[in-house]
XYZ file of C-alpha atoms in Angstrom:
595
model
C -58.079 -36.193 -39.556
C -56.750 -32.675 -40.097
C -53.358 -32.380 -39.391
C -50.833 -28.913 -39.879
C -47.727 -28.605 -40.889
C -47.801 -25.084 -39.767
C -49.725 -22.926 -37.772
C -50.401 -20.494 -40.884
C -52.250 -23.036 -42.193
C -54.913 -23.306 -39.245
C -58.466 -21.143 -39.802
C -58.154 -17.912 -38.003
C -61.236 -19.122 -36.200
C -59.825 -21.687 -34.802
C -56.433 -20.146 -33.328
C -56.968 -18.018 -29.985
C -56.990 -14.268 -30.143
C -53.802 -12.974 -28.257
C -54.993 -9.245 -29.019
C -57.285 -9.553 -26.392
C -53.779 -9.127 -24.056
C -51.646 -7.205 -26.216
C -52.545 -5.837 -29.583
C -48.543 -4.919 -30.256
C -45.262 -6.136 -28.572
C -44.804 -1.840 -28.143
C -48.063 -2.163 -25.329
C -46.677 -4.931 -23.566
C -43.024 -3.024 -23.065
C -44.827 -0.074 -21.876
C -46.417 -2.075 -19.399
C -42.710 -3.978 -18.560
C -41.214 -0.633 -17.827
C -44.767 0.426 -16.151
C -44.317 -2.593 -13.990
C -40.613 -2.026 -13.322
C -41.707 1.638 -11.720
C -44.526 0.299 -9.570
C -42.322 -2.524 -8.173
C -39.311 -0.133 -7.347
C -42.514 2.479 -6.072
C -43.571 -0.799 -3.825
C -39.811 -0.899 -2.750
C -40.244 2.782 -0.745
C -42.895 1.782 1.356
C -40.560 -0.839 3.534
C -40.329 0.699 6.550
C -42.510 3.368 5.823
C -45.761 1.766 7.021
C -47.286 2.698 10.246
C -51.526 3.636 9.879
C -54.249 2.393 8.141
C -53.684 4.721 5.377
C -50.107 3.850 4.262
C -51.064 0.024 4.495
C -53.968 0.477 1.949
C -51.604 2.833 0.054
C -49.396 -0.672 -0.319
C -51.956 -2.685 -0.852
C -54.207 -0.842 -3.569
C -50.571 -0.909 -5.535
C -49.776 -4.310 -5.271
C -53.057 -5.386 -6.625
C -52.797 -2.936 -9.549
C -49.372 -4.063 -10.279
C -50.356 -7.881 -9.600
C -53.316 -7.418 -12.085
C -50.770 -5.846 -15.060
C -47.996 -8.087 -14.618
C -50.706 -11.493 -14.592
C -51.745 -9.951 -17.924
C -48.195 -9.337 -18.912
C -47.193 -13.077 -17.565
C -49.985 -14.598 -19.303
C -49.422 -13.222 -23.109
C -45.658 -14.274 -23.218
C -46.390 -17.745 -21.980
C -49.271 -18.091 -24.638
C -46.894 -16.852 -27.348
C -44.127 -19.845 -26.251
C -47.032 -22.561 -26.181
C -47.815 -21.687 -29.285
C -44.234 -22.796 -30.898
C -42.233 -24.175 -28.267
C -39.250 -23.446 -30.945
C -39.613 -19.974 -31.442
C -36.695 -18.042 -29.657
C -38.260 -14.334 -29.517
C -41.239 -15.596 -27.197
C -38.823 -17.573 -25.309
C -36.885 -14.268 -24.628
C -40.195 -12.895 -24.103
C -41.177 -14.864 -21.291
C -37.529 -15.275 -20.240
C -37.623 -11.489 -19.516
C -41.119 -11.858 -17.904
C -39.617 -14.456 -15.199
C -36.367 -11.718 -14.611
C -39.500 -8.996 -13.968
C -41.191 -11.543 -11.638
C -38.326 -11.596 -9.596
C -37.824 -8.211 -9.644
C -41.426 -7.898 -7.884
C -41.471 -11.000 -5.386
C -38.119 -8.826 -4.322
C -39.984 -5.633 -3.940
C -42.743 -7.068 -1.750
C -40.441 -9.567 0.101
C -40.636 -7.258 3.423
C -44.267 -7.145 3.325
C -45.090 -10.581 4.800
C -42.760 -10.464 7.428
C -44.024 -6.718 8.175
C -47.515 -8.055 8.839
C -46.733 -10.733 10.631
C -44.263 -8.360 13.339
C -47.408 -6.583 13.765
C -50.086 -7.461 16.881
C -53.171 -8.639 15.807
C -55.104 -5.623 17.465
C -52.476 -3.461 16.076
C -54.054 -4.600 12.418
C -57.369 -4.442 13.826
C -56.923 -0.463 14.289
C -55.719 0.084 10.971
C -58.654 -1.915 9.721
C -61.256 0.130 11.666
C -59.449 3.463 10.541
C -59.556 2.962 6.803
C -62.217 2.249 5.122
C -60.483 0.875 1.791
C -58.711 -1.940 4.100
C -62.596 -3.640 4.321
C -61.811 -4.771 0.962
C -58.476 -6.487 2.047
C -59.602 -7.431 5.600
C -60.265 -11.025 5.034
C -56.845 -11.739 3.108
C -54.713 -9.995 5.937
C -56.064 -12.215 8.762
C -55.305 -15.064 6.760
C -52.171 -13.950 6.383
C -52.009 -14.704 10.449
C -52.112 -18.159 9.439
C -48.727 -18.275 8.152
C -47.197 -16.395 10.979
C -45.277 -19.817 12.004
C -43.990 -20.258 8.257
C -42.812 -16.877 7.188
C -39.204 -15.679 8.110
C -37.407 -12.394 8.914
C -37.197 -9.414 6.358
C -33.774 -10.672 5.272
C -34.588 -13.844 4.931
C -37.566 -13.893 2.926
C -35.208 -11.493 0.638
C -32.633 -14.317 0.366
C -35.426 -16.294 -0.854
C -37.202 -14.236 -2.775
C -33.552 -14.384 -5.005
C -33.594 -17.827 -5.015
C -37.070 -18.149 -6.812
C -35.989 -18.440 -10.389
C -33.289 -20.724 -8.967
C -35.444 -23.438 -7.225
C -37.655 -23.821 -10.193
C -34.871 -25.360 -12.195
C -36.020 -28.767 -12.018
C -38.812 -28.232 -12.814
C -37.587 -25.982 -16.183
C -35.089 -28.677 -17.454
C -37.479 -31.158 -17.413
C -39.970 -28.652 -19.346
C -37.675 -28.470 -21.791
C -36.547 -32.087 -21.913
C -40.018 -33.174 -22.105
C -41.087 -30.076 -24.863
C -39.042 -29.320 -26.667
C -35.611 -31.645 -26.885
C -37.482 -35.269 -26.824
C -37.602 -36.862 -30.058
C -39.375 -39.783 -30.373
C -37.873 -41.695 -33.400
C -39.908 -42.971 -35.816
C -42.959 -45.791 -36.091
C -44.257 -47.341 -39.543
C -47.437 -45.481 -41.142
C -50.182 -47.707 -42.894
C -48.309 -47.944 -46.051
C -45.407 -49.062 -44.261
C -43.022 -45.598 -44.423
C -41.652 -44.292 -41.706
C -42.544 -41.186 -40.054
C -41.832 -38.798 -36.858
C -44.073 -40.193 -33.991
C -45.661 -37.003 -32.039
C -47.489 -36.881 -28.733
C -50.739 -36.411 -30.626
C -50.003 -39.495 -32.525
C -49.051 -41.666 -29.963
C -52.051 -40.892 -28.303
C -54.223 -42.111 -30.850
C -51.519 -45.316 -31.985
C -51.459 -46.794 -28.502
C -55.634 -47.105 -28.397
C -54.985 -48.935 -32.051
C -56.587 -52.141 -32.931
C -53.358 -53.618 -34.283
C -51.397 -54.613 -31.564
C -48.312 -54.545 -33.311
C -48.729 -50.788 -34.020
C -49.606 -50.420 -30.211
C -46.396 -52.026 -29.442
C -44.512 -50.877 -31.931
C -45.130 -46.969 -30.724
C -44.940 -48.058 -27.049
C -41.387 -48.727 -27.300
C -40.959 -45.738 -29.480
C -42.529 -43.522 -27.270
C -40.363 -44.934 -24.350
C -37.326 -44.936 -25.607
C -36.432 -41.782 -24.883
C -37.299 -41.358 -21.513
C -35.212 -44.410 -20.860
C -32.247 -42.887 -22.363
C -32.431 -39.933 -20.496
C -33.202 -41.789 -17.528
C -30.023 -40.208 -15.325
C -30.966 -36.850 -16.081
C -34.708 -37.049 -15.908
C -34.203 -38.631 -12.361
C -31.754 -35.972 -11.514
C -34.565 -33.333 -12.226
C -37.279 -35.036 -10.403
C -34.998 -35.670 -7.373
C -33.477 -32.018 -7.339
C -37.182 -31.256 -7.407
C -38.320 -33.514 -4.361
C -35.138 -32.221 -2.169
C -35.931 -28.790 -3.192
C -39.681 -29.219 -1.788
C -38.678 -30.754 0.989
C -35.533 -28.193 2.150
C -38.103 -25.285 2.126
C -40.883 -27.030 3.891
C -37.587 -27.149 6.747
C -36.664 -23.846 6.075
C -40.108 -22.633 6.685
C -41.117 -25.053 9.806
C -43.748 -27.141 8.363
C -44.188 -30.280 10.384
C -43.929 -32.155 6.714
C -43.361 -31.435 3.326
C -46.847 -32.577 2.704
C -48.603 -30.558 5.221
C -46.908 -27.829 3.592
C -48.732 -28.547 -0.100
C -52.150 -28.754 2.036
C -51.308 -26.053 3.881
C -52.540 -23.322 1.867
C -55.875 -24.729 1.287
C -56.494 -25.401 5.111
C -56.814 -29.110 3.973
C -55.780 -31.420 6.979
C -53.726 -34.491 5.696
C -56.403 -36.854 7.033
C -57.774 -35.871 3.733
C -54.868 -37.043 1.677
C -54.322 -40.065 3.728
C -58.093 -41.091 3.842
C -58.303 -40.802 -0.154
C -55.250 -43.371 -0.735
C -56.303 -45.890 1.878
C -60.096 -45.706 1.224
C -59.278 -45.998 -2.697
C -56.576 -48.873 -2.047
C -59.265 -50.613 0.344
C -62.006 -50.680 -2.498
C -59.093 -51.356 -5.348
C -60.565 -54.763 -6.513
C -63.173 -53.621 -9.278
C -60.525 -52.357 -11.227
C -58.447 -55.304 -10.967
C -61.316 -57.359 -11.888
C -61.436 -54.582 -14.790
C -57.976 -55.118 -15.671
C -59.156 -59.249 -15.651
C -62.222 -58.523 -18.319
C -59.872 -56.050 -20.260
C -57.322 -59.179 -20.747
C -60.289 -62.089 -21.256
C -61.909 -59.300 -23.933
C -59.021 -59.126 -25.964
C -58.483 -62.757 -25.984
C -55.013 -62.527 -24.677
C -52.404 -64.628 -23.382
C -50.356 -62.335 -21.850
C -51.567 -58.644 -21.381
C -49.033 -55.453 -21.451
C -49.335 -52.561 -20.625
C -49.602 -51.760 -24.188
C -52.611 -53.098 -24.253
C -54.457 -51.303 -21.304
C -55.739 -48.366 -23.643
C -56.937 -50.276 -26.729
C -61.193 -49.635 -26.696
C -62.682 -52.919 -26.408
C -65.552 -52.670 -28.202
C -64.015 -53.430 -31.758
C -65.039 -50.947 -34.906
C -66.535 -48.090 -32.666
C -63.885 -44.794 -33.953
C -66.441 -42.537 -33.866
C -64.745 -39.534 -35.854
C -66.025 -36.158 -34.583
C -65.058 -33.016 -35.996
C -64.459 -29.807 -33.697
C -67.927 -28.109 -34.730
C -70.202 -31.356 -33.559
C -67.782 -31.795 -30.630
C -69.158 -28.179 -29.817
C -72.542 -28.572 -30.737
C -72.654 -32.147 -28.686
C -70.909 -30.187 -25.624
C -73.664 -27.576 -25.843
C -76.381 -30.161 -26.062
C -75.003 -31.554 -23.296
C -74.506 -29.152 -20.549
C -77.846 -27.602 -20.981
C -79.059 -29.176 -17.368
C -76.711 -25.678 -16.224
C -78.977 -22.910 -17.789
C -78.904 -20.853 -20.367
C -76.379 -18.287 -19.260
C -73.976 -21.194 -18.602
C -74.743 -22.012 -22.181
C -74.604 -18.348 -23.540
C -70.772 -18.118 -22.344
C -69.426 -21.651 -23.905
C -70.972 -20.066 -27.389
C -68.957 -16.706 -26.906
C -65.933 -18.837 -26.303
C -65.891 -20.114 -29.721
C -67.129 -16.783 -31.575
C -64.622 -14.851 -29.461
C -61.369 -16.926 -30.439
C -60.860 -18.063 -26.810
C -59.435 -21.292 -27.818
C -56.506 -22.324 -29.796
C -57.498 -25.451 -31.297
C -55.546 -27.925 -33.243
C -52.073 -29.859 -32.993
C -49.068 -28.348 -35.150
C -45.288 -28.428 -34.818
C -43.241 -27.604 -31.686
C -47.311 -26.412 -29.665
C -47.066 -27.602 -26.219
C -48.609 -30.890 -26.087
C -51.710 -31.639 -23.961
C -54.846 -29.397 -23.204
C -55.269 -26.582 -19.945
C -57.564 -23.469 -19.228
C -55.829 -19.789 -18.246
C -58.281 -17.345 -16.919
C -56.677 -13.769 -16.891
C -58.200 -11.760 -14.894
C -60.108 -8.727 -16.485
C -59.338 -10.052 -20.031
C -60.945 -13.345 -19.797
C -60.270 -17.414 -20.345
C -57.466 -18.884 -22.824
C -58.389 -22.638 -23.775
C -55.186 -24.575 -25.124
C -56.457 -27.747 -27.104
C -54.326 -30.168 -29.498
C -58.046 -31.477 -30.935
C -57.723 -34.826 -32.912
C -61.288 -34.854 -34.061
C -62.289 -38.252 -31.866
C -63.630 -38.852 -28.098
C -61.283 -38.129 -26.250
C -61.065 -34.782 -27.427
C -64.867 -34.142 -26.985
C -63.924 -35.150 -23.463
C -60.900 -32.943 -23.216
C -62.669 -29.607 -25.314
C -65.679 -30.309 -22.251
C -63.289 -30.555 -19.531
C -61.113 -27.456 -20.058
C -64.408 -25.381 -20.821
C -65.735 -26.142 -17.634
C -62.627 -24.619 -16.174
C -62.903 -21.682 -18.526
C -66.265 -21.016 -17.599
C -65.512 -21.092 -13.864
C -62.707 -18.790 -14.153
C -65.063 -16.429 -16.475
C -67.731 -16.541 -13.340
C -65.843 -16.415 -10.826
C -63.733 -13.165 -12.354
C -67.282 -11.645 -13.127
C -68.489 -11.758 -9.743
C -65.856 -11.915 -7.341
C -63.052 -8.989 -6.891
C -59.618 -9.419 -8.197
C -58.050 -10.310 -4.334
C -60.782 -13.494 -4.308
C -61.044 -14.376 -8.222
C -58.619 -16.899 -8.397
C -59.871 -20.117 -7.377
C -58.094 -23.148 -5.618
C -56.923 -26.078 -7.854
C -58.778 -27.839 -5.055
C -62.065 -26.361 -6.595
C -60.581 -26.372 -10.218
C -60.852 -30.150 -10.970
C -64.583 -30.351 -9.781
C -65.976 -27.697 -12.355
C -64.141 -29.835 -15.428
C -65.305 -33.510 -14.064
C -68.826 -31.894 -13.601
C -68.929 -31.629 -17.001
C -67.330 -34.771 -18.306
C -69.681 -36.576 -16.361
C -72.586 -34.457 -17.643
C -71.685 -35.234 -20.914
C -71.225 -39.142 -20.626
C -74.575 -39.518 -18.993
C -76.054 -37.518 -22.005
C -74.288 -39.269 -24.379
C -75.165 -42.956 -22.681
C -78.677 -41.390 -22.619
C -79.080 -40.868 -26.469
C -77.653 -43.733 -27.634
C -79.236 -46.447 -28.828
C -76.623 -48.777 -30.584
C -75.740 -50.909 -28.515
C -71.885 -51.431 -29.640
C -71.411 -47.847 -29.245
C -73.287 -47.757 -25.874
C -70.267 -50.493 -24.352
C -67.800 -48.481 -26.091
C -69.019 -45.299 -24.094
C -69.074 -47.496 -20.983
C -65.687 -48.347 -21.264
C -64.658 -45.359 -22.215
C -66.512 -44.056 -19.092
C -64.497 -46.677 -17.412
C -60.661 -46.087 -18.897
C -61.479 -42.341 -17.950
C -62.642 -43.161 -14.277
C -59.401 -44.946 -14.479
C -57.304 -42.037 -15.858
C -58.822 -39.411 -13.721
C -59.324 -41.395 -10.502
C -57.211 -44.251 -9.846
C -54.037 -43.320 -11.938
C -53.834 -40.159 -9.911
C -54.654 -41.432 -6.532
C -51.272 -43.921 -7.767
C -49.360 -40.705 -8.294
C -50.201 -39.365 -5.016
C -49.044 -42.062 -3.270
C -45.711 -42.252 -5.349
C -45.258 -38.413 -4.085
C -46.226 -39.170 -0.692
C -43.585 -42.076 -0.505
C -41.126 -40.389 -2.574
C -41.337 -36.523 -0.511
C -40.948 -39.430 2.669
C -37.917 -40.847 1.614
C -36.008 -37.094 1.075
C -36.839 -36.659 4.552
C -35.310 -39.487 5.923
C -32.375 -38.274 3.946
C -32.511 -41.591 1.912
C -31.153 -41.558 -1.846
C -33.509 -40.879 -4.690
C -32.008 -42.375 -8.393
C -33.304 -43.917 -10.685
C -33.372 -47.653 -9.186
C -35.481 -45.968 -5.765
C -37.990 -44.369 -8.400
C -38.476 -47.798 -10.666
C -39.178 -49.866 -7.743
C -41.103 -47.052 -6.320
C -43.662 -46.893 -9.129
C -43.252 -50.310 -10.342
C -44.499 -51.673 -6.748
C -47.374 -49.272 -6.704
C -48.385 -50.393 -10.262
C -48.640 -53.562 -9.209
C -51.099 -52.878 -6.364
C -53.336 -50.738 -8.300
C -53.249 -52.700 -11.415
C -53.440 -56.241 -10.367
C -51.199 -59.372 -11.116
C -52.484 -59.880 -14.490
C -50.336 -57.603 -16.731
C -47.249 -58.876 -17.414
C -44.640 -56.369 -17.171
C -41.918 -55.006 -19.755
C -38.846 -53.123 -18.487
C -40.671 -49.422 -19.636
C -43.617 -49.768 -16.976
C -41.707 -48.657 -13.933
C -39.975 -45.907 -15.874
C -43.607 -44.092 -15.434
C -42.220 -41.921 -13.037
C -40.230 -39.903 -15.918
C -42.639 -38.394 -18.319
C -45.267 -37.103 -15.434
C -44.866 -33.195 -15.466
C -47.264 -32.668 -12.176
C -44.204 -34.509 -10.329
C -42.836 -30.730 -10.511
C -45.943 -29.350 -8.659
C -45.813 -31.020 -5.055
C -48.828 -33.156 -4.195
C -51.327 -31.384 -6.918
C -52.775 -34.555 -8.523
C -54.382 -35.947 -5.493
C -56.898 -32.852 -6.496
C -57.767 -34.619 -9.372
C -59.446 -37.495 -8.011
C -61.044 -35.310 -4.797
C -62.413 -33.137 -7.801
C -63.425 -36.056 -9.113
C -65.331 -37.685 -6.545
C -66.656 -34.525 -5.494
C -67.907 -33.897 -9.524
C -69.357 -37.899 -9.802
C -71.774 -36.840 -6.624
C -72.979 -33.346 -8.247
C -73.424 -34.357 -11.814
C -75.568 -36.963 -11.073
C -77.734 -34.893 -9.109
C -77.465 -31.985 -12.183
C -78.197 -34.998 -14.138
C -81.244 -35.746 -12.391
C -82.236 -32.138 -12.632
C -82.017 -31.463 -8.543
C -82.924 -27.827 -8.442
C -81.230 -26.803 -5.519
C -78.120 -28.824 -6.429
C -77.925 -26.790 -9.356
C -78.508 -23.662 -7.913
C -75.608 -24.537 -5.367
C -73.373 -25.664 -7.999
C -73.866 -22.508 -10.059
C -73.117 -20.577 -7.182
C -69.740 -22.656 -6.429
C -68.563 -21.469 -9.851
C -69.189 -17.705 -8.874
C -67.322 -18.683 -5.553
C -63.686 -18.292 -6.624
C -61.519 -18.325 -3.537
C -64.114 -16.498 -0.818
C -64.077 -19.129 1.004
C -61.518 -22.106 1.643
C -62.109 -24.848 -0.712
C -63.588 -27.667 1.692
C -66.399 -25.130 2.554
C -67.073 -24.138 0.006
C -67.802 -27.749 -1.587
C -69.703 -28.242 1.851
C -71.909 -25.618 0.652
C -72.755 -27.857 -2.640
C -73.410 -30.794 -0.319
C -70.012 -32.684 -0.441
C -68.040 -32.928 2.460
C -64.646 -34.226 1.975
C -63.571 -34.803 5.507
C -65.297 -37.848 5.662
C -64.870 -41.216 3.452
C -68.131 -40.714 1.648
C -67.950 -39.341 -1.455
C -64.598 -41.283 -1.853
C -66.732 -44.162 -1.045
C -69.581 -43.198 -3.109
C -67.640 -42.432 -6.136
C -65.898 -46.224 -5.756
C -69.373 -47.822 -5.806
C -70.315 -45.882 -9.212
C -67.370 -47.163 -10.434
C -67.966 -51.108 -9.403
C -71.769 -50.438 -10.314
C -70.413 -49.543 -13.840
C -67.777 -52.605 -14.304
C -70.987 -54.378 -13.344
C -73.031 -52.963 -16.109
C -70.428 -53.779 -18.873
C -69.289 -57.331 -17.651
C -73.433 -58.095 -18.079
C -72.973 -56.205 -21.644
């Protein structure tokens, strides 16, 4: 495996191309101090509204400034996750989040401003101006928040507080990024060396259970030394959510996460309690995994290992491609014609090197197009992960091409379906071409671990919100002893009885960043449900599913995310595809239990 010791070393081709932003620092302080003018230009028109005219006026320059400062936003946050360490794009983005507040302060009176205003009174303007058309659909929605949005002064206070209230959620950034160290483990020869994220990644699927232990603890160890302070975070985080769903008169913190995607909290509840209801397949999983590996006692150190013995299939970053191409061709050529400009445009940065931010996402920048962010480790798991974020690069690329700027940006409702499509696409092609049988169980079970992963393990984390967000409300104290027993009891449901448990399972809790975006991971298994029923329709080659499925990924946000997977043929408000998407996954610990 290719590893860096710094990014110089990595092939031009295979680092992302930032000029695509910025071409020179000198463009992107023009556009700072550009930005600077157009928020304190934004600034003159409080009070000054009163006709069509002057609202478009407003609006027209509050897209143009929205669309310069995401562009802005985007290429100083790139620069930090390329070296976490390096202080001059800290100080970069640093001065980006000072400018952001300088804008959400500029535009502060325009919410409350709209919503003084009578509804026919916004209808006039509408009908007088033309150029309002464009922004018709987003002001009445606006109307929706009428109940949640405070007075001028107010929202002002707020708007001051925004860097503040996202302190959690930066100290635990950092803790997690850049200040954890996670000592040392013992290399094949029997040296020590610096255990990474990357590493410990591919160390706890080892066949050597020592080694699997061994950097289990390691990895651990930190988190439980920090415990105090992680636990401070998280909770300063949870009280946080909860004091502004108050503050802004949501009925619950919870309906306030839902809120903006008009998803009622039927949803949320039905996906917990129809996934805890149909929870025994994967304890009967959990029962093969332990019986497989011929152990006495199973840990949780043990619940990544592969269990098909001597399958490491080692795939560099050009098959990974080629396979991913192969197997998303069921979507068309032009789906096809994009993923290749990806590569021969340097959208993605590609490999793992020192002080990166760990893990994989997508950023689609409007007008510019998609930045992929891999740490590729030339196995599996990063064919899965180089598939998944690609399928979110692709729908932002669509969805920018043929929707406006105001409806672009999709929902991260919608997000999760167009990356699961593909990882689903991909295992059925794979389990479709293969012929060896050891490598067909280990796909199956990897199938399975991922199902687990994607599904399950977030549906956990949703619930350990859910209870968590409840407790703040009640006023009840949130430590570190409330957040073991939390997670540790929910573990236990989920999991089964058979794993026996060391002290560092219910310390789960503190190395989850989407704890720091209020109920967000629930998404994950809803887009994954949703993605099970439509690949295996794609799969099948269903014409129309396909054509409604491309569609969805020109969609963006014009509609609200329930309807619009409606209009693919899933409909979320009831138990079915959360049903349906259970019985694949007993179906498929039926398939490898016969194997």
């Amino acid at each position: 495996m290719t590893t860096y010791k710094t990014r110089q070393e990595v092939p031009e081709q295979e680092k992302w191309n930032l000029d695509d932003l910025y071409s020179d620092l000198n463009r992107w302080e023009q556009d700072y101090q550009q930005i600077e003018v157009m928020a304190e230009k934004l600034k003159t028109f409080d009070g000054q509204i009163h006709d069509g005219h002057s609202l478009y006026q407003y609006l027209k320059q509050s897209e143009d400034l929205s669309y310069l400062f995401n562009k802005l936003y985007a290429y100083a946050m790139l620069k930090v996750d390329e070296d976490t360490r390096e202080t001059s794009s800290q100080s970069l983005l640093d001065k980006a989040k000072q400018l952001s507040v300088k804008v959400s302060s500029s535009t502060s009176f325009f919410m409350p401003y709209l919503l003084s205003l009578k509804e026919e009174t916004l209808q006039s303007y509408i009908n007088e101006e033309k150029g309002l058309d464009y922004f018709a659909e987003d002001l009445m929605e606006s109307f929706r928040y009428k109940l949640h949005v405070l007075s001028k002064e107010q929202e002002e206070v707020l708007s001051q507080l925004g860097e503040a209230l996202s302190v959690p959620s930066h100290t635990f950034g950092m803790i997690n990024n850049a200040d954890i160290k996670f000592g040392e483990v013992t290399d094949d020869n029997g040296e020590p060396v610096e255990l990474t994220r990357g590493m410990y990644a591919k160390l706890i699927e080892d066949e050597n259970r020592e080694k699997r232990k061994e950097a289990y603890f390691a990895y651990y160890k930190p988190y439980l030394q920090l415990k105090n302070s992680i636990a401070a975070t998280l909770s300063g985080a949870i009280k946080n959510n909860v004091t502004m769903a108050k503050i802004r008169n949501y009925p619950s913190v919870l309906e306030k996460g839902l809120f903006g995607d008009r998803v009622p909290k039927e949803v949320y509840e039905n996906l917990i309690a129809t996934t805890k209801k149909n929870i025994a397949p994967l304890h009967r999983y959990t029962k093969i995994r332990k019986d497989k590996l011929n152990l006495d006692e199973l840990h949780q150190y043990d619940m990544s290992v592969p269990l098909i013995s001597g399958v490491k299939p080692v795939i560099s970053y050009e098959e990974a491609y080629d396979t991913m191409l192969k197997a998303l061709s069921p979507l068309g050529e032009d789906y096809i014609q994009n993923l290749k400009e990806f590569k021969e445009a340097r959208y993605i940065d590609v490999r793992e090197t020192p002080g990166k931010r760990s893990g994989a996402y997508n950023l689609g920048v409007y007008g510019v197009h998609p930045f992929i962010l891999l740490n590729h480790q030339d196995d599996l798991d990063s064919l899965f992960t180089l598939v998944h974020e690609c399928g979110h690069g692709v729908h932002s690329m669509l969805s920018s091409k043929y929707q406006p700027q105001i409806t672009a940006r999709y929902s991260i409702f919608v997000a999760e379906v167009a990356s699961t499509v593909n990882e689903v696409l991909l295992i059925n092609y794979l389990l479709k071409h293969e012929q060896d049988p050891n490598v067909r169980k280990h796909l199956l079970n990897h199938f399975i671990d991922q199902y687990k992963g994607t599904f399950f393990t977030q549906v956990m984390f949703a619930e350990f919100e859910k209870k968590t967000h409840e407790m703040a409300e009640k006023s009840m104290p949130l430590n570190v002893e409330v957040f073991n027993q939390t997670y540790e009891t929910l573990f236990r449901e989920y999991n089964g009885d058979e794993i026996v448990f060391d002290e560092q399972v219910k310390y789960g809790w503190s190395r989850i960043p989407h704890f720091y975006r209020p109920f967000y991971v629930y998404k994950y298994a809803t887009g994954y449900a949703s993605a099970i029923h439509l690949a295996t329709r794609i799969f099948e080659g269903d014409e129309e599913t396909i054509r409604t499925y491309l569609e969805f990924l020109k969609s963006g946000s014009s509609d609200y995310p329930l309807e619009l997977l409606k209009k693919t043929g899933v409909d979320l408000t009831s138990p079915e595809p959360i049903e349906n998407a259970l019985k694949r996954f007993e179906d498929l610990i039926e398939e490898f239990s016969e194997l």
